[in-house]
mmCIF file with all atom_site columns, C-alpha atoms in Angstrom:
data_model
loop_
_atom_site.group_PDB
_atom_site.id
_atom_site.type_symbol
_atom_site.label_atom_id
_atom_site.label_alt_id
_atom_site.label_comp_id
_atom_site.label_asym_id
_atom_site.label_entity_id
_atom_site.label_seq_id
_atom_site.pdbx_PDB_ins_code
_atom_site.Cartn_x
_atom_site.Cartn_y
_atom_site.Cartn_z
_atom_site.occupancy
_atom_site.B_iso_or_equiv
_atom_site.pdbx_formal_charge
_atom_site.auth_seq_id
_atom_site.auth_comp_id
_atom_site.auth_asym_id
_atom_site.auth_atom_id
_atom_site.pdbx_PDB_model_num
ATOM 1   C CA . UNK A 1 1   ? 62.254 7.582  -151.517 1.00 0.00 ? 1   UNK A CA 1
ATOM 2   C CA . UNK A 1 2   ? 61.009 4.623  -150.257 1.00 0.00 ? 2   UNK A CA 1
ATOM 3   C CA . UNK A 1 3   ? 57.105 4.983  -149.904 1.00 0.00 ? 3   UNK A CA 1
ATOM 4   C CA . UNK A 1 4   ? 54.185 2.135  -150.075 1.00 0.00 ? 4   UNK A CA 1
ATOM 5   C CA . UNK A 1 5   ? 52.292 3.787  -152.709 1.00 0.00 ? 5   UNK A CA 1
ATOM 6   C CA . UNK A 1 6   ? 55.623 4.673  -155.012 1.00 0.00 ? 6   UNK A CA 1
ATOM 7   C CA . UNK A 1 7   ? 56.596 2.754  -158.198 1.00 0.00 ? 7   UNK A CA 1
ATOM 8   C CA . UNK A 1 8   ? 56.155 2.648  -161.643 1.00 0.00 ? 8   UNK A CA 1
ATOM 9   C CA . UNK A 1 9   ? 53.084 4.311  -161.591 1.00 0.00 ? 9   UNK A CA 1
ATOM 10  C CA . UNK A 1 10  ? 54.088 7.365  -159.196 1.00 0.00 ? 10  UNK A CA 1
ATOM 11  C CA . UNK A 1 11  ? 57.362 7.515  -161.767 1.00 0.00 ? 11  UNK A CA 1
ATOM 12  C CA . UNK A 1 12  ? 55.255 7.595  -165.002 1.00 0.00 ? 12  UNK A CA 1
ATOM 13  C CA . UNK A 1 13  ? 53.325 10.423 -162.939 1.00 0.00 ? 13  UNK A CA 1
ATOM 14  C CA . UNK A 1 14  ? 56.867 12.446 -162.393 1.00 0.00 ? 14  UNK A CA 1
ATOM 15  C CA . UNK A 1 15  ? 57.959 12.018 -165.991 1.00 0.00 ? 15  UNK A CA 1
ATOM 16  C CA . UNK A 1 16  ? 54.709 13.378 -167.454 1.00 0.00 ? 16  UNK A CA 1
ATOM 17  C CA . UNK A 1 17  ? 55.094 16.308 -164.784 1.00 0.00 ? 17  UNK A CA 1
ATOM 18  C CA . UNK A 1 18  ? 58.803 17.097 -166.022 1.00 0.00 ? 18  UNK A CA 1
ATOM 19  C CA . UNK A 1 19  ? 57.105 17.246 -169.727 1.00 0.00 ? 19  UNK A CA 1
ATOM 20  C CA . UNK A 1 20  ? 53.926 19.523 -168.124 1.00 0.00 ? 20  UNK A CA 1
ATOM 21  C CA . UNK A 1 21  ? 56.551 21.665 -166.676 1.00 0.00 ? 21  UNK A CA 1
ATOM 22  C CA . UNK A 1 22  ? 57.725 23.045 -169.957 1.00 0.00 ? 22  UNK A CA 1
ATOM 23  C CA . UNK A 1 23  ? 54.568 24.118 -171.088 1.00 0.00 ? 23  UNK A CA 1
ATOM 24  C CA . UNK A 1 24  ? 53.906 27.194 -168.874 1.00 0.00 ? 24  UNK A CA 1
ATOM 25  C CA . UNK A 1 25  ? 53.211 30.247 -170.768 1.00 0.00 ? 25  UNK A CA 1
ATOM 26  C CA . UNK A 1 26  ? 51.985 31.747 -174.427 1.00 0.00 ? 26  UNK A CA 1
ATOM 27  C CA . UNK A 1 27  ? 54.099 34.648 -173.871 1.00 0.00 ? 27  UNK A CA 1
ATOM 28  C CA . UNK A 1 28  ? 56.462 34.916 -176.811 1.00 0.00 ? 28  UNK A CA 1
ATOM 29  C CA . UNK A 1 29  ? 59.876 36.515 -175.698 1.00 0.00 ? 29  UNK A CA 1
ATOM 30  C CA . UNK A 1 30  ? 61.733 38.919 -178.429 1.00 0.00 ? 30  UNK A CA 1
ATOM 31  C CA . UNK A 1 31  ? 64.465 37.751 -179.703 1.00 0.00 ? 31  UNK A CA 1
ATOM 32  C CA . UNK A 1 32  ? 67.682 36.610 -178.129 1.00 0.00 ? 32  UNK A CA 1
ATOM 33  C CA . UNK A 1 33  ? 70.444 39.422 -178.316 1.00 0.00 ? 33  UNK A CA 1
ATOM 34  C CA . UNK A 1 34  ? 73.956 38.814 -177.736 1.00 0.00 ? 34  UNK A CA 1
ATOM 35  C CA . UNK A 1 35  ? 76.176 41.041 -175.253 1.00 0.00 ? 35  UNK A CA 1
ATOM 36  C CA . UNK A 1 36  ? 77.635 42.812 -178.125 1.00 0.00 ? 36  UNK A CA 1
ATOM 37  C CA . UNK A 1 37  ? 74.010 43.637 -179.645 1.00 0.00 ? 37  UNK A CA 1
ATOM 38  C CA . UNK A 1 38  ? 72.842 44.895 -176.528 1.00 0.00 ? 38  UNK A CA 1
ATOM 39  C CA . UNK A 1 39  ? 75.710 47.476 -175.849 1.00 0.00 ? 39  UNK A CA 1
ATOM 40  C CA . UNK A 1 40  ? 75.628 48.841 -179.226 1.00 0.00 ? 40  UNK A CA 1
ATOM 41  C CA . UNK A 1 41  ? 72.023 49.515 -179.250 1.00 0.00 ? 41  UNK A CA 1
ATOM 42  C CA . UNK A 1 42  ? 70.801 52.715 -178.535 1.00 0.00 ? 42  UNK A CA 1
ATOM 43  C CA . UNK A 1 43  ? 73.871 54.612 -177.935 1.00 0.00 ? 43  UNK A CA 1
ATOM 44  C CA . UNK A 1 44  ? 72.108 57.987 -178.221 1.00 0.00 ? 44  UNK A CA 1
ATOM 45  C CA . UNK A 1 45  ? 70.455 57.201 -174.858 1.00 0.00 ? 45  UNK A CA 1
ATOM 46  C CA . UNK A 1 46  ? 72.781 58.151 -171.988 1.00 0.00 ? 46  UNK A CA 1
ATOM 47  C CA . UNK A 1 47  ? 70.294 56.939 -169.224 1.00 0.00 ? 47  UNK A CA 1
ATOM 48  C CA . UNK A 1 48  ? 69.601 53.372 -171.153 1.00 0.00 ? 48  UNK A CA 1
ATOM 49  C CA . UNK A 1 49  ? 73.609 53.197 -171.258 1.00 0.00 ? 49  UNK A CA 1
ATOM 50  C CA . UNK A 1 50  ? 74.160 53.632 -167.963 1.00 0.00 ? 50  UNK A CA 1
ATOM 51  C CA . UNK A 1 51  ? 71.203 51.293 -166.987 1.00 0.00 ? 51  UNK A CA 1
ATOM 52  C CA . UNK A 1 52  ? 72.944 48.533 -169.163 1.00 0.00 ? 52  UNK A CA 1
ATOM 53  C CA . UNK A 1 53  ? 76.211 48.849 -167.903 1.00 0.00 ? 53  UNK A CA 1
ATOM 54  C CA . UNK A 1 54  ? 75.110 48.050 -164.221 1.00 0.00 ? 54  UNK A CA 1
ATOM 55  C CA . UNK A 1 55  ? 73.349 45.334 -165.714 1.00 0.00 ? 55  UNK A CA 1
ATOM 56  C CA . UNK A 1 56  ? 75.882 43.738 -167.932 1.00 0.00 ? 56  UNK A CA 1
ATOM 57  C CA . UNK A 1 57  ? 78.967 44.645 -165.456 1.00 0.00 ? 57  UNK A CA 1
ATOM 58  C CA . UNK A 1 58  ? 82.022 42.733 -165.829 1.00 0.00 ? 58  UNK A CA 1
ATOM 59  C CA . UNK A 1 59  ? 80.285 41.195 -169.180 1.00 0.00 ? 59  UNK A CA 1
ATOM 60  C CA . UNK A 1 60  ? 81.081 44.634 -170.875 1.00 0.00 ? 60  UNK A CA 1
ATOM 61  C CA . UNK A 1 61  ? 84.508 43.415 -171.293 1.00 0.00 ? 61  UNK A CA 1
ATOM 62  C CA . UNK A 1 62  ? 84.057 40.482 -173.534 1.00 0.00 ? 62  UNK A CA 1
ATOM 63  C CA . UNK A 1 63  ? 82.452 37.048 -172.902 1.00 0.00 ? 63  UNK A CA 1
ATOM 64  C CA . UNK A 1 64  ? 82.939 35.439 -169.290 1.00 0.00 ? 64  UNK A CA 1
ATOM 65  C CA . UNK A 1 65  ? 83.683 31.555 -169.423 1.00 0.00 ? 65  UNK A CA 1
ATOM 66  C CA . UNK A 1 66  ? 83.784 30.380 -166.256 1.00 0.00 ? 66  UNK A CA 1
ATOM 67  C CA . UNK A 1 67  ? 83.738 26.725 -166.970 1.00 0.00 ? 67  UNK A CA 1
ATOM 68  C CA . UNK A 1 68  ? 85.378 26.092 -170.151 1.00 0.00 ? 68  UNK A CA 1
ATOM 69  C CA . UNK A 1 69  ? 84.796 22.001 -170.616 1.00 0.00 ? 69  UNK A CA 1
ATOM 70  C CA . UNK A 1 70  ? 80.893 23.180 -170.219 1.00 0.00 ? 70  UNK A CA 1
ATOM 71  C CA . UNK A 1 71  ? 78.998 24.278 -173.199 1.00 0.00 ? 71  UNK A CA 1
ATOM 72  C CA . UNK A 1 72  ? 75.977 25.506 -171.089 1.00 0.00 ? 72  UNK A CA 1
ATOM 73  C CA . UNK A 1 73  ? 75.044 29.276 -171.036 1.00 0.00 ? 73  UNK A CA 1
ATOM 74  C CA . UNK A 1 74  ? 73.419 28.377 -167.398 1.00 0.00 ? 74  UNK A CA 1
ATOM 75  C CA . UNK A 1 75  ? 74.969 26.180 -165.248 1.00 0.00 ? 75  UNK A CA 1
ATOM 76  C CA . UNK A 1 76  ? 72.824 24.726 -162.068 1.00 0.00 ? 76  UNK A CA 1
ATOM 77  C CA . UNK A 1 77  ? 74.723 24.060 -159.413 1.00 0.00 ? 77  UNK A CA 1
ATOM 78  C CA . UNK A 1 78  ? 72.859 23.084 -155.934 1.00 0.00 ? 78  UNK A CA 1
ATOM 79  C CA . UNK A 1 79  ? 69.402 23.496 -154.578 1.00 0.00 ? 79  UNK A CA 1
ATOM 80  C CA . UNK A 1 80  ? 69.328 24.190 -150.599 1.00 0.00 ? 80  UNK A CA 1
ATOM 81  C CA . UNK A 1 81  ? 66.258 24.190 -148.244 1.00 0.00 ? 81  UNK A CA 1
ATOM 82  C CA . UNK A 1 82  ? 66.369 26.709 -146.056 1.00 0.00 ? 82  UNK A CA 1
ATOM 83  C CA . UNK A 1 83  ? 65.295 27.079 -142.777 1.00 0.00 ? 83  UNK A CA 1
ATOM 84  C CA . UNK A 1 84  ? 65.702 29.783 -140.074 1.00 0.00 ? 84  UNK A CA 1
ATOM 85  C CA . UNK A 1 85  ? 68.180 28.781 -137.279 1.00 0.00 ? 85  UNK A CA 1
ATOM 86  C CA . UNK A 1 86  ? 69.139 25.512 -139.124 1.00 0.00 ? 86  UNK A CA 1
ATOM 87  C CA . UNK A 1 87  ? 72.026 24.464 -141.481 1.00 0.00 ? 87  UNK A CA 1
ATOM 88  C CA . UNK A 1 88  ? 70.681 24.677 -145.047 1.00 0.00 ? 88  UNK A CA 1
ATOM 89  C CA . UNK A 1 89  ? 69.906 21.312 -146.296 1.00 0.00 ? 89  UNK A CA 1
ATOM 90  C CA . UNK A 1 90  ? 71.590 20.978 -149.937 1.00 0.00 ? 90  UNK A CA 1
ATOM 91  C CA . UNK A 1 91  ? 71.225 18.669 -153.128 1.00 0.00 ? 91  UNK A CA 1
ATOM 92  C CA . UNK A 1 92  ? 74.140 18.904 -155.266 1.00 0.00 ? 92  UNK A CA 1
ATOM 93  C CA . UNK A 1 93  ? 72.730 18.997 -158.728 1.00 0.00 ? 93  UNK A CA 1
ATOM 94  C CA . UNK A 1 94  ? 76.290 18.632 -160.503 1.00 0.00 ? 94  UNK A CA 1
ATOM 95  C CA . UNK A 1 95  ? 76.234 14.726 -159.854 1.00 0.00 ? 95  UNK A CA 1
ATOM 96  C CA . UNK A 1 96  ? 74.134 11.797 -161.204 1.00 0.00 ? 96  UNK A CA 1
ATOM 97  C CA . UNK A 1 97  ? 70.447 13.446 -161.217 1.00 0.00 ? 97  UNK A CA 1
ATOM 98  C CA . UNK A 1 98  ? 68.826 10.055 -160.675 1.00 0.00 ? 98  UNK A CA 1
ATOM 99  C CA . UNK A 1 99  ? 70.499 9.605  -157.555 1.00 0.00 ? 99  UNK A CA 1
ATOM 100 C CA . UNK A 1 100 ? 68.877 12.705 -155.814 1.00 0.00 ? 100 UNK A CA 1
ATOM 101 C CA . UNK A 1 101 ? 65.935 11.035 -154.640 1.00 0.00 ? 101 UNK A CA 1
ATOM 102 C CA . UNK A 1 102 ? 68.100 8.987  -152.653 1.00 0.00 ? 102 UNK A CA 1
ATOM 103 C CA . UNK A 1 103 ? 69.171 11.805 -150.082 1.00 0.00 ? 103 UNK A CA 1
ATOM 104 C CA . UNK A 1 104 ? 65.612 12.700 -148.701 1.00 0.00 ? 104 UNK A CA 1
ATOM 105 C CA . UNK A 1 105 ? 65.388 15.884 -146.723 1.00 0.00 ? 105 UNK A CA 1
ATOM 106 C CA . UNK A 1 106 ? 63.258 15.399 -143.433 1.00 0.00 ? 106 UNK A CA 1
ATOM 107 C CA . UNK A 1 107 ? 61.648 18.622 -142.361 1.00 0.00 ? 107 UNK A CA 1
ATOM 108 C CA . UNK A 1 108 ? 59.370 19.117 -139.284 1.00 0.00 ? 108 UNK A CA 1
ATOM 109 C CA . UNK A 1 109 ? 55.801 19.767 -140.110 1.00 0.00 ? 109 UNK A CA 1
ATOM 110 C CA . UNK A 1 110 ? 54.254 23.495 -140.088 1.00 0.00 ? 110 UNK A CA 1
ATOM 111 C CA . UNK A 1 111 ? 57.888 24.894 -140.600 1.00 0.00 ? 111 UNK A CA 1
ATOM 112 C CA . UNK A 1 112 ? 58.448 27.768 -142.848 1.00 0.00 ? 112 UNK A CA 1
ATOM 113 C CA . UNK A 1 113 ? 61.224 27.420 -145.340 1.00 0.00 ? 113 UNK A CA 1
ATOM 114 C CA . UNK A 1 114 ? 62.462 28.865 -148.567 1.00 0.00 ? 114 UNK A CA 1
ATOM 115 C CA . UNK A 1 115 ? 64.316 27.088 -151.764 1.00 0.00 ? 115 UNK A CA 1
ATOM 116 C CA . UNK A 1 116 ? 67.611 28.703 -152.970 1.00 0.00 ? 116 UNK A CA 1
ATOM 117 C CA . UNK A 1 117 ? 69.122 27.592 -156.342 1.00 0.00 ? 117 UNK A CA 1
ATOM 118 C CA . UNK A 1 118 ? 72.889 28.517 -156.766 1.00 0.00 ? 118 UNK A CA 1
ATOM 119 C CA . UNK A 1 119 ? 74.035 28.579 -160.629 1.00 0.00 ? 119 UNK A CA 1
ATOM 120 C CA . UNK A 1 120 ? 76.265 30.082 -163.302 1.00 0.00 ? 120 UNK A CA 1
ATOM 121 C CA . UNK A 1 121 ? 75.650 32.219 -165.987 1.00 0.00 ? 121 UNK A CA 1
ATOM 122 C CA . UNK A 1 122 ? 78.542 32.384 -168.638 1.00 0.00 ? 122 UNK A CA 1
ATOM 123 C CA . UNK A 1 123 ? 78.800 33.547 -172.155 1.00 0.00 ? 123 UNK A CA 1
ATOM 124 C CA . UNK A 1 124 ? 75.677 35.298 -172.635 1.00 0.00 ? 124 UNK A CA 1
ATOM 125 C CA . UNK A 1 125 ? 72.805 36.950 -170.898 1.00 0.00 ? 125 UNK A CA 1
ATOM 126 C CA . UNK A 1 126 ? 69.892 34.833 -169.786 1.00 0.00 ? 126 UNK A CA 1
ATOM 127 C CA . UNK A 1 127 ? 66.543 36.420 -170.258 1.00 0.00 ? 127 UNK A CA 1
ATOM 128 C CA . UNK A 1 128 ? 63.522 35.421 -167.894 1.00 0.00 ? 128 UNK A CA 1
ATOM 129 C CA . UNK A 1 129 ? 64.656 32.682 -165.784 1.00 0.00 ? 129 UNK A CA 1
ATOM 130 C CA . UNK A 1 130 ? 62.052 30.490 -163.951 1.00 0.00 ? 130 UNK A CA 1
ATOM 131 C CA . UNK A 1 131 ? 61.833 27.920 -161.375 1.00 0.00 ? 131 UNK A CA 1
ATOM 132 C CA . UNK A 1 132 ? 58.862 25.656 -161.619 1.00 0.00 ? 132 UNK A CA 1
ATOM 133 C CA . UNK A 1 133 ? 58.105 22.809 -159.203 1.00 0.00 ? 133 UNK A CA 1
ATOM 134 C CA . UNK A 1 134 ? 55.449 20.557 -158.871 1.00 0.00 ? 134 UNK A CA 1
ATOM 135 C CA . UNK A 1 135 ? 54.922 18.413 -155.610 1.00 0.00 ? 135 UNK A CA 1
ATOM 136 C CA . UNK A 1 136 ? 53.720 14.875 -155.668 1.00 0.00 ? 136 UNK A CA 1
ATOM 137 C CA . UNK A 1 137 ? 52.478 12.637 -152.945 1.00 0.00 ? 137 UNK A CA 1
ATOM 138 C CA . UNK A 1 138 ? 51.783 8.940  -153.814 1.00 0.00 ? 138 UNK A CA 1
ATOM 139 C CA . UNK A 1 139 ? 51.962 9.788  -157.355 1.00 0.00 ? 139 UNK A CA 1
ATOM 140 C CA . UNK A 1 140 ? 48.921 12.295 -156.897 1.00 0.00 ? 140 UNK A CA 1
ATOM 141 C CA . UNK A 1 141 ? 49.737 16.186 -157.589 1.00 0.00 ? 141 UNK A CA 1
ATOM 142 C CA . UNK A 1 142 ? 49.414 18.153 -154.357 1.00 0.00 ? 142 UNK A CA 1
ATOM 143 C CA . UNK A 1 143 ? 51.084 21.544 -155.152 1.00 0.00 ? 143 UNK A CA 1
ATOM 144 C CA . UNK A 1 144 ? 52.353 23.372 -157.805 1.00 0.00 ? 144 UNK A CA 1
ATOM 145 C CA . UNK A 1 145 ? 54.493 26.788 -157.761 1.00 0.00 ? 145 UNK A CA 1
ATOM 146 C CA . UNK A 1 146 ? 56.208 29.149 -160.675 1.00 0.00 ? 146 UNK A CA 1
ATOM 147 C CA . UNK A 1 147 ? 58.932 31.815 -159.105 1.00 0.00 ? 147 UNK A CA 1
ATOM 148 C CA . UNK A 1 148 ? 60.008 34.557 -161.993 1.00 0.00 ? 148 UNK A CA 1
ATOM 149 C CA . UNK A 1 149 ? 63.840 34.292 -161.201 1.00 0.00 ? 149 UNK A CA 1
ATOM 150 C CA . UNK A 1 150 ? 64.538 37.210 -163.574 1.00 0.00 ? 150 UNK A CA 1
ATOM 151 C CA . UNK A 1 151 ? 67.171 37.733 -166.358 1.00 0.00 ? 151 UNK A CA 1
ATOM 152 C CA . UNK A 1 152 ? 71.261 37.718 -165.298 1.00 0.00 ? 152 UNK A CA 1
ATOM 153 C CA . UNK A 1 153 ? 74.488 38.588 -167.210 1.00 0.00 ? 153 UNK A CA 1
ATOM 154 C CA . UNK A 1 154 ? 77.480 36.479 -167.123 1.00 0.00 ? 154 UNK A CA 1
ATOM 155 C CA . UNK A 1 155 ? 79.631 36.672 -164.068 1.00 0.00 ? 155 UNK A CA 1
ATOM 156 C CA . UNK A 1 156 ? 82.523 34.649 -162.597 1.00 0.00 ? 156 UNK A CA 1
ATOM 157 C CA . UNK A 1 157 ? 80.765 34.156 -159.613 1.00 0.00 ? 157 UNK A CA 1
ATOM 158 C CA . UNK A 1 158 ? 78.267 32.000 -158.323 1.00 0.00 ? 158 UNK A CA 1
ATOM 159 C CA . UNK A 1 159 ? 74.655 33.546 -158.428 1.00 0.00 ? 159 UNK A CA 1
ATOM 160 C CA . UNK A 1 160 ? 71.377 32.874 -156.683 1.00 0.00 ? 160 UNK A CA 1
ATOM 161 C CA . UNK A 1 161 ? 67.997 33.055 -156.431 1.00 0.00 ? 161 UNK A CA 1
ATOM 162 C CA . UNK A 1 162 ? 66.042 32.194 -153.243 1.00 0.00 ? 162 UNK A CA 1
ATOM 163 C CA . UNK A 1 163 ? 62.210 31.571 -153.165 1.00 0.00 ? 163 UNK A CA 1
ATOM 164 C CA . UNK A 1 164 ? 59.792 33.687 -150.702 1.00 0.00 ? 164 UNK A CA 1
ATOM 165 C CA . UNK A 1 165 ? 58.777 32.014 -147.466 1.00 0.00 ? 165 UNK A CA 1
ATOM 166 C CA . UNK A 1 166 ? 56.656 28.693 -147.981 1.00 0.00 ? 166 UNK A CA 1
ATOM 167 C CA . UNK A 1 167 ? 54.729 26.946 -145.576 1.00 0.00 ? 167 UNK A CA 1
ATOM 168 C CA . UNK A 1 168 ? 54.843 22.955 -144.865 1.00 0.00 ? 168 UNK A CA 1
ATOM 169 C CA . UNK A 1 169 ? 51.657 21.321 -144.127 1.00 0.00 ? 169 UNK A CA 1
ATOM 170 C CA . UNK A 1 170 ? 51.250 20.196 -140.655 1.00 0.00 ? 170 UNK A CA 1
ATOM 171 C CA . UNK A 1 171 ? 48.763 17.569 -139.128 1.00 0.00 ? 171 UNK A CA 1
ATOM 172 C CA . UNK A 1 172 ? 48.859 13.765 -139.218 1.00 0.00 ? 172 UNK A CA 1
ATOM 173 C CA . UNK A 1 173 ? 47.557 13.767 -142.506 1.00 0.00 ? 173 UNK A CA 1
ATOM 174 C CA . UNK A 1 174 ? 50.414 15.703 -144.082 1.00 0.00 ? 174 UNK A CA 1
ATOM 175 C CA . UNK A 1 175 ? 53.064 13.623 -142.489 1.00 0.00 ? 175 UNK A CA 1
ATOM 176 C CA . UNK A 1 176 ? 54.734 11.040 -144.897 1.00 0.00 ? 176 UNK A CA 1
ATOM 177 C CA . UNK A 1 177 ? 56.942 11.213 -148.519 1.00 0.00 ? 177 UNK A CA 1
ATOM 178 C CA . UNK A 1 178 ? 56.694 13.557 -151.069 1.00 0.00 ? 178 UNK A CA 1
ATOM 179 C CA . UNK A 1 179 ? 58.237 13.673 -154.420 1.00 0.00 ? 179 UNK A CA 1
ATOM 180 C CA . UNK A 1 180 ? 59.182 17.068 -156.160 1.00 0.00 ? 180 UNK A CA 1
ATOM 181 C CA . UNK A 1 181 ? 59.639 17.756 -160.048 1.00 0.00 ? 181 UNK A CA 1
ATOM 182 C CA . UNK A 1 182 ? 61.835 20.663 -160.683 1.00 0.00 ? 182 UNK A CA 1
ATOM 183 C CA . UNK A 1 183 ? 62.692 22.430 -163.746 1.00 0.00 ? 183 UNK A CA 1
ATOM 184 C CA . UNK A 1 184 ? 64.891 25.547 -164.649 1.00 0.00 ? 184 UNK A CA 1
ATOM 185 C CA . UNK A 1 185 ? 63.997 27.483 -167.565 1.00 0.00 ? 185 UNK A CA 1
ATOM 186 C CA . UNK A 1 186 ? 63.882 31.074 -169.122 1.00 0.00 ? 186 UNK A CA 1
ATOM 187 C CA . UNK A 1 187 ? 61.776 32.838 -171.652 1.00 0.00 ? 187 UNK A CA 1
ATOM 188 C CA . UNK A 1 188 ? 63.469 31.472 -174.502 1.00 0.00 ? 188 UNK A CA 1
ATOM 189 C CA . UNK A 1 189 ? 62.310 27.981 -173.677 1.00 0.00 ? 189 UNK A CA 1
ATOM 190 C CA . UNK A 1 190 ? 65.723 26.705 -172.761 1.00 0.00 ? 190 UNK A CA 1
ATOM 191 C CA . UNK A 1 191 ? 65.410 24.142 -170.278 1.00 0.00 ? 191 UNK A CA 1
ATOM 192 C CA . UNK A 1 192 ? 68.626 24.448 -168.055 1.00 0.00 ? 192 UNK A CA 1
ATOM 193 C CA . UNK A 1 193 ? 68.054 21.512 -165.958 1.00 0.00 ? 193 UNK A CA 1
ATOM 194 C CA . UNK A 1 194 ? 64.963 19.236 -165.110 1.00 0.00 ? 194 UNK A CA 1
ATOM 195 C CA . UNK A 1 195 ? 65.515 16.941 -161.991 1.00 0.00 ? 195 UNK A CA 1
ATOM 196 C CA . UNK A 1 196 ? 63.543 15.035 -158.913 1.00 0.00 ? 196 UNK A CA 1
ATOM 197 C CA . UNK A 1 197 ? 64.124 15.417 -155.442 1.00 0.00 ? 197 UNK A CA 1
ATOM 198 C CA . UNK A 1 198 ? 62.238 14.056 -152.147 1.00 0.00 ? 198 UNK A CA 1
ATOM 199 C CA . UNK A 1 199 ? 61.447 15.128 -148.646 1.00 0.00 ? 199 UNK A CA 1
ATOM 200 C CA . UNK A 1 200 ? 59.688 13.724 -146.186 1.00 0.00 ? 200 UNK A CA 1
ATOM 201 C CA . UNK A 1 201 ? 57.389 15.354 -143.256 1.00 0.00 ? 201 UNK A CA 1
ATOM 202 C CA . UNK A 1 202 ? 57.735 14.628 -139.667 1.00 0.00 ? 202 UNK A CA 1
ATOM 203 C CA . UNK A 1 203 ? 56.279 15.525 -136.418 1.00 0.00 ? 203 UNK A CA 1
ATOM 204 C CA . UNK A 1 204 ? 59.942 16.931 -135.670 1.00 0.00 ? 204 UNK A CA 1
ATOM 205 C CA . UNK A 1 205 ? 63.320 17.312 -136.873 1.00 0.00 ? 205 UNK A CA 1
ATOM 206 C CA . UNK A 1 206 ? 65.099 13.584 -137.470 1.00 0.00 ? 206 UNK A CA 1
ATOM 207 C CA . UNK A 1 207 ? 67.629 14.918 -134.894 1.00 0.00 ? 207 UNK A CA 1
#
């Protein structure tokens, strides 16, 4: 993103933000359990067993491995900025992360949008996924949000989370370039992906 106030100072702000995003809660999650341990626990409780079967789905038969060459349990694939009646604006998160800020989203001031994150869970259940982001303008933080994504079992197909509607600011002072630091983490403090991206607010759509 090219911005008259960006540069080394902003980069330091963003690096600091990515570190800060990891420190979100003093909550201590319970010990992580494997699929086998979850299935074998509380066998006498029929209703609980049915709930676990519904949660685990196809994972009951054993470990699900979607991408065998990737040792990660959660593989974040894509971020999409979704606006009603317009094509989704997507970032491919599987390539070089340092190139993402070159793909600047241009959005109209005042519109409502959602953020969707597509990801794969393989091998084990992931507990308490969270999506955290900080938004900066000229290196100064202007917004912060945390979304509780939830717990997900391994599945062969892509899974996704979509945030509630957010409103873009409007007015002459709101127009300009913004940088976002994003983190996809969980209750066990596994940081599945950290990345930076950019958008620009204009009076109208670029097309």
